[in-house]
mmCIF file with all atom_site columns, C-alpha atoms in Angstrom:
data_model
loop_
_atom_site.group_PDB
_atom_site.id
_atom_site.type_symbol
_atom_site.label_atom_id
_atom_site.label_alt_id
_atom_site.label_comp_id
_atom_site.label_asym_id
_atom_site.label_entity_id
_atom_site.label_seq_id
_atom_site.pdbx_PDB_ins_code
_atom_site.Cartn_x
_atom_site.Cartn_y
_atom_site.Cartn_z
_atom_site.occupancy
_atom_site.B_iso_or_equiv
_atom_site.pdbx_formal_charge
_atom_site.auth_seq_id
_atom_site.auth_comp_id
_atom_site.auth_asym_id
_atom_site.auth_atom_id
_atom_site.pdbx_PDB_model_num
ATOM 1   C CA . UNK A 1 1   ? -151.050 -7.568  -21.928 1.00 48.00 ? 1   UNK A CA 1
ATOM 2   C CA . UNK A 1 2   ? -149.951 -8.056  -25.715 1.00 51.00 ? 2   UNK A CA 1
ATOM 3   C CA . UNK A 1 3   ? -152.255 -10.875 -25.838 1.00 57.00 ? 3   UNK A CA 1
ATOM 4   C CA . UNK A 1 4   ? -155.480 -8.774  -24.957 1.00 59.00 ? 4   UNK A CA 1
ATOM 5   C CA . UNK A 1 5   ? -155.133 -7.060  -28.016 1.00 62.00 ? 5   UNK A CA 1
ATOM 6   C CA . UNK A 1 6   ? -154.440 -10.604 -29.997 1.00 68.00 ? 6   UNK A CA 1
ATOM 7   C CA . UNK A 1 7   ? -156.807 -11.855 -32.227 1.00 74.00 ? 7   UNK A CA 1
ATOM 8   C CA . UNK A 1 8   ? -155.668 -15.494 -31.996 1.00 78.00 ? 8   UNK A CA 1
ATOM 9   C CA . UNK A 1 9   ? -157.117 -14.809 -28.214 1.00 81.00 ? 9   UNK A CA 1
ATOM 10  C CA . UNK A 1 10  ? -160.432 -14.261 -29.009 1.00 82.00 ? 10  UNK A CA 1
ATOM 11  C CA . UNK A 1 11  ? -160.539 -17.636 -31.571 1.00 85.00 ? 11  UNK A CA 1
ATOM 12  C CA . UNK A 1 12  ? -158.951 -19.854 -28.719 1.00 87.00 ? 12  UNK A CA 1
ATOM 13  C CA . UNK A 1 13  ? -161.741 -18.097 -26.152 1.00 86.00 ? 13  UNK A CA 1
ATOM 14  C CA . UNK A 1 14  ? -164.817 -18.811 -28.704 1.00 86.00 ? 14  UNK A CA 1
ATOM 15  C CA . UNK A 1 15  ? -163.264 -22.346 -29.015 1.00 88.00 ? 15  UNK A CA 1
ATOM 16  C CA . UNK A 1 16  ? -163.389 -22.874 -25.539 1.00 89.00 ? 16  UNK A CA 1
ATOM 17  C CA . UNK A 1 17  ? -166.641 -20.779 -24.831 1.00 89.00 ? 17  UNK A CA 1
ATOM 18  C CA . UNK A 1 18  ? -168.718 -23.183 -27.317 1.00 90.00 ? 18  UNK A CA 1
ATOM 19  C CA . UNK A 1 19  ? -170.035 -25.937 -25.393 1.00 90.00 ? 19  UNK A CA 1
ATOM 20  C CA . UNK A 1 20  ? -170.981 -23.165 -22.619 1.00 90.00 ? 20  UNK A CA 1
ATOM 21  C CA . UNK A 1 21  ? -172.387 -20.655 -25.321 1.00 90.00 ? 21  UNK A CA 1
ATOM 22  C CA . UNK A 1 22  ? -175.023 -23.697 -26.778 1.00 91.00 ? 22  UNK A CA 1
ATOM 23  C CA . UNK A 1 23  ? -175.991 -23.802 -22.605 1.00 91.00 ? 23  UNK A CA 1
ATOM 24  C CA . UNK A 1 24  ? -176.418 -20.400 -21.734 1.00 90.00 ? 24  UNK A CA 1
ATOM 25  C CA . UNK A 1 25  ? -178.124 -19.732 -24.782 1.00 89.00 ? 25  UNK A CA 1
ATOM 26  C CA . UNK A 1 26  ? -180.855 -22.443 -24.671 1.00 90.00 ? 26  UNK A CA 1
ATOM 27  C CA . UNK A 1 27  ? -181.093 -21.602 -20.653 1.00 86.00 ? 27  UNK A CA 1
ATOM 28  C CA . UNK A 1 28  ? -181.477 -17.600 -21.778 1.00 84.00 ? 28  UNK A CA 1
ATOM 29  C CA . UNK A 1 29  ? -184.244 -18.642 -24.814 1.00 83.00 ? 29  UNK A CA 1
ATOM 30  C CA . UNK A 1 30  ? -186.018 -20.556 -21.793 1.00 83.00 ? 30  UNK A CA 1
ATOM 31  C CA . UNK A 1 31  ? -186.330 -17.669 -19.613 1.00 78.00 ? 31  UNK A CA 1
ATOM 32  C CA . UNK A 1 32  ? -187.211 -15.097 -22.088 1.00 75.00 ? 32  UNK A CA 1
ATOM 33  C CA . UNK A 1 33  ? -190.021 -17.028 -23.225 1.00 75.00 ? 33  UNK A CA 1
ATOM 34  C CA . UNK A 1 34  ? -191.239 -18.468 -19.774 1.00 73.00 ? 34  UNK A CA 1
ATOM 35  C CA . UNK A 1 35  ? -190.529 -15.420 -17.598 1.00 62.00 ? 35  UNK A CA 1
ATOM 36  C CA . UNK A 1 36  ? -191.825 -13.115 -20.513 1.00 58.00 ? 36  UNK A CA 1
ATOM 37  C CA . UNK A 1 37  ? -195.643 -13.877 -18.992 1.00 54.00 ? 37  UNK A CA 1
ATOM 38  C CA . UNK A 1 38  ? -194.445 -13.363 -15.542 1.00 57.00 ? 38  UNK A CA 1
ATOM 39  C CA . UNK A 1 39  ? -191.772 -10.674 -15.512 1.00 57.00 ? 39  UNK A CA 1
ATOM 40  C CA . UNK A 1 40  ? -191.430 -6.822  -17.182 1.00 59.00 ? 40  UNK A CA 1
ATOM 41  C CA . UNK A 1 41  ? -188.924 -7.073  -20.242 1.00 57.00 ? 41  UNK A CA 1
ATOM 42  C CA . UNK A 1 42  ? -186.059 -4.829  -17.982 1.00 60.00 ? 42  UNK A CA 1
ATOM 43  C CA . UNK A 1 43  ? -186.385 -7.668  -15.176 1.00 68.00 ? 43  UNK A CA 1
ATOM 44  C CA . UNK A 1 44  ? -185.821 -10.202 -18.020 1.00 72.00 ? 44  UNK A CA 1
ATOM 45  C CA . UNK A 1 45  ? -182.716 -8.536  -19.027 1.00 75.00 ? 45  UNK A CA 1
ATOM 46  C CA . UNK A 1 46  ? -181.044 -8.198  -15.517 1.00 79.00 ? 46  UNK A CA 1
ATOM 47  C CA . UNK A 1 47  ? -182.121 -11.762 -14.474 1.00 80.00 ? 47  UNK A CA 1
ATOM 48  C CA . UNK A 1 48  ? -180.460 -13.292 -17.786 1.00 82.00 ? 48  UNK A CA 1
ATOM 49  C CA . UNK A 1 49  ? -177.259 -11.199 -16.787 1.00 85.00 ? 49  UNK A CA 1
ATOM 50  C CA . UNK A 1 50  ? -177.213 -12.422 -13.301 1.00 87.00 ? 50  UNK A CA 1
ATOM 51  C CA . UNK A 1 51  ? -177.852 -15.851 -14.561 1.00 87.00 ? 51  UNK A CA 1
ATOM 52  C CA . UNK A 1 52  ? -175.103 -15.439 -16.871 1.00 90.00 ? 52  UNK A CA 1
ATOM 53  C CA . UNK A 1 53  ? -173.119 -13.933 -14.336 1.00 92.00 ? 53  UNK A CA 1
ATOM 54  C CA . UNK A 1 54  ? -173.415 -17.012 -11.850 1.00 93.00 ? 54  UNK A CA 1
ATOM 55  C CA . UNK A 1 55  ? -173.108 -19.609 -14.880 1.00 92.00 ? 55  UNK A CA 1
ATOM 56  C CA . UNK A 1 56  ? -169.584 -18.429 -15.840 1.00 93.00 ? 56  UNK A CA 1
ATOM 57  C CA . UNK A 1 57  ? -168.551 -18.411 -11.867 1.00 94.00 ? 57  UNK A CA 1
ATOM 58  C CA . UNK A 1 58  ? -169.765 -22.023 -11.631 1.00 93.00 ? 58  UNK A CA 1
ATOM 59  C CA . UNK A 1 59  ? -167.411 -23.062 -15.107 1.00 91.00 ? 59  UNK A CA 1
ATOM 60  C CA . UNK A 1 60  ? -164.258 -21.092 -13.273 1.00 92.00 ? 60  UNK A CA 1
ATOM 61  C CA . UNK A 1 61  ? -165.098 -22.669 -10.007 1.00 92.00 ? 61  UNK A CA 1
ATOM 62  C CA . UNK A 1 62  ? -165.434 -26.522 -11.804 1.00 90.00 ? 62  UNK A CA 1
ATOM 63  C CA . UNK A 1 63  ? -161.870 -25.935 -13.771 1.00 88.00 ? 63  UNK A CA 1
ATOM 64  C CA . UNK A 1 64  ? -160.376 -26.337 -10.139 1.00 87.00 ? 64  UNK A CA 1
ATOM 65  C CA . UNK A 1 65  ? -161.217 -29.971 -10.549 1.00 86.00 ? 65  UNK A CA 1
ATOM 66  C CA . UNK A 1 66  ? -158.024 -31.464 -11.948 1.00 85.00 ? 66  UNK A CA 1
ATOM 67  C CA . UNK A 1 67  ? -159.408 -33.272 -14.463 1.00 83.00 ? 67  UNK A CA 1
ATOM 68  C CA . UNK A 1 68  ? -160.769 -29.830 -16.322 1.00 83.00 ? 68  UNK A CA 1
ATOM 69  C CA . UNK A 1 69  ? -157.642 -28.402 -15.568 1.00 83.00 ? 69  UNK A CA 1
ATOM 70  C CA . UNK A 1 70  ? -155.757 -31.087 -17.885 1.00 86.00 ? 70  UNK A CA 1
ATOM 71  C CA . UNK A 1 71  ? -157.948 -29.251 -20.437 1.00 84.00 ? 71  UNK A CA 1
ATOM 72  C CA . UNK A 1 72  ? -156.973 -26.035 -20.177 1.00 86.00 ? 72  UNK A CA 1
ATOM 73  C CA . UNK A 1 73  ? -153.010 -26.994 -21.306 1.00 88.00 ? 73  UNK A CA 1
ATOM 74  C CA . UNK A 1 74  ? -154.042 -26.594 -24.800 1.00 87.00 ? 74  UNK A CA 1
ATOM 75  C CA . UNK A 1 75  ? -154.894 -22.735 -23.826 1.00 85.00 ? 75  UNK A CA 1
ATOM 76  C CA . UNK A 1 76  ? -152.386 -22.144 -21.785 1.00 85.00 ? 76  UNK A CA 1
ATOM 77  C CA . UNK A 1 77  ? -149.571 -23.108 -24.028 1.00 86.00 ? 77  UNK A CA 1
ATOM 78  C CA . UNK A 1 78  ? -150.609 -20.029 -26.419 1.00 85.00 ? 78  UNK A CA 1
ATOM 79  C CA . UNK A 1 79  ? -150.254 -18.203 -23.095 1.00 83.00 ? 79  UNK A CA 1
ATOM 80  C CA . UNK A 1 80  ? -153.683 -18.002 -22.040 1.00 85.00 ? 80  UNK A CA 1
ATOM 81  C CA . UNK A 1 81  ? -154.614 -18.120 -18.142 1.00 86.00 ? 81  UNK A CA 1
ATOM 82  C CA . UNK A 1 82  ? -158.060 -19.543 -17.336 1.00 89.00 ? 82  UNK A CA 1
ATOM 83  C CA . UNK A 1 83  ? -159.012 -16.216 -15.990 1.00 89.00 ? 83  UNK A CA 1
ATOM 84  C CA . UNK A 1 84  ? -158.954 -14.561 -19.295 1.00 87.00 ? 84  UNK A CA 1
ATOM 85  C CA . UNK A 1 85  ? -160.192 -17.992 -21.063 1.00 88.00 ? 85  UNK A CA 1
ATOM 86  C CA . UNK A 1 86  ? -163.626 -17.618 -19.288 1.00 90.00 ? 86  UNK A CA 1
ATOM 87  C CA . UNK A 1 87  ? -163.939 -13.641 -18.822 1.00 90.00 ? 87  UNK A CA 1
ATOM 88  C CA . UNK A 1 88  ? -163.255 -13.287 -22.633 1.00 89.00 ? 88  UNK A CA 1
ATOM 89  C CA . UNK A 1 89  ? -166.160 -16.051 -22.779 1.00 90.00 ? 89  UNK A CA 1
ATOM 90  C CA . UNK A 1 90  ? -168.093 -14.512 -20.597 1.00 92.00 ? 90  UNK A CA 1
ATOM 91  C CA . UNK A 1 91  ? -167.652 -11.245 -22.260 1.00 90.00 ? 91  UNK A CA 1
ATOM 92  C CA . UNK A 1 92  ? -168.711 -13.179 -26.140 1.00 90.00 ? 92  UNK A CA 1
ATOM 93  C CA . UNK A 1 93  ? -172.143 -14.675 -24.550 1.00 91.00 ? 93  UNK A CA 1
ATOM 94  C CA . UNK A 1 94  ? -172.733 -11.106 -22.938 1.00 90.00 ? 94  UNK A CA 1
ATOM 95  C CA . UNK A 1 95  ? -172.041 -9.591  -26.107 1.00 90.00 ? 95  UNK A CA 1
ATOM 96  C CA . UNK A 1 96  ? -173.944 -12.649 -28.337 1.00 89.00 ? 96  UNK A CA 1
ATOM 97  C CA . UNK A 1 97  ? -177.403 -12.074 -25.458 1.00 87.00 ? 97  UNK A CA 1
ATOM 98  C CA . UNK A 1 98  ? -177.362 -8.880  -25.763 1.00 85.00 ? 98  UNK A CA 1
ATOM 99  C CA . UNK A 1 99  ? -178.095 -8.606  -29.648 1.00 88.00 ? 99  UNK A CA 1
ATOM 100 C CA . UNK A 1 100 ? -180.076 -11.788 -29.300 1.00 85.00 ? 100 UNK A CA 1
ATOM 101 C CA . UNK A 1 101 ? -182.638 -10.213 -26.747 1.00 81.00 ? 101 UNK A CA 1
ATOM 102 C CA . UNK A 1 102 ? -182.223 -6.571  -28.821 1.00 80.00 ? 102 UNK A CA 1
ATOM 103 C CA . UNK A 1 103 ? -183.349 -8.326  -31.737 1.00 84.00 ? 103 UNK A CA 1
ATOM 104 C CA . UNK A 1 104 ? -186.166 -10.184 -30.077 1.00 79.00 ? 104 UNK A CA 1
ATOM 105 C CA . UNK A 1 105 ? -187.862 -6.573  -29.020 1.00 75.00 ? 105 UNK A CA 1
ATOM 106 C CA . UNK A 1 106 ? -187.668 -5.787  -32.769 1.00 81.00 ? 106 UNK A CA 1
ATOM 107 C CA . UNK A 1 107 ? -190.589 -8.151  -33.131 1.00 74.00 ? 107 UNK A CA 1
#
C-alpha cells in the first residue's frame, strides 16, 4: 500500500506506459477528428474512454505471454505488480485525454 503513495511508482508506470501512451494517443487524435463529422462531442468522449478502456485490457491480457512477462522483472523488482503497472497507466492516458480533448473544445 506504501507504494501507492510512492512517487518512484508513478516514474516506473510512465516508463512503462510510453510506448502505449504514443498509441492511444494517435488512435484518440484519429477518432476525434474522424468521428467529430459523424458523432456529438459527449459520444466522442465516452467512445475514446471505452476505447481506452478495452486498449489497456488487451496490454494486461498480452503480458500473459511469457515473453512480455520477462519484461515486467525490471518493475517488479521495485515491487510493482503488473496490475498496478497498467492501471496506474491506464489512469496517466485517462488523465493525459482528458485535458487533451478539454483543451481541444477551447478552440
Amino acid at each position: 500500500m506504501n507504494s501507492i503513495f510512492n512517487f518512484r511508482t508513478y516514474e516506473l508506470s510512465f516508463r512503462f506506459a510510453k510506448p502505449y501512451l504514443w498509441i492511444s494517443f494517435l488512435v484518440m487524435v484519429f477518432m476525434l477528428f474522424s468521428g467529430s463529422v459523424i458523432f456529438k462531442i459527449s459520444n466522442l468522449n465516452s467512445m475514446v474512454l471505452s476505447f481506452k478502456i478495452l486498449f489497456y485490457l488487451g496490454v494486461f491480457l498480452s503480458h500473459y505471454d511469457v515473453a512480455r512477462r520477462k519484461r515486467l522483472t525490471f518493475y517488479q523488482n521495485f515491487g510493482l505488480s503488473k496490475i498496478v503497472l497498467i492501471l496506474n497507466s491506464f489512469l496517466i492516458d485517462i488523465a493525459l485525454s482528458l485535458i487533451f480533448i478539454n483543451l481541444i473544445r477551447l478552440f
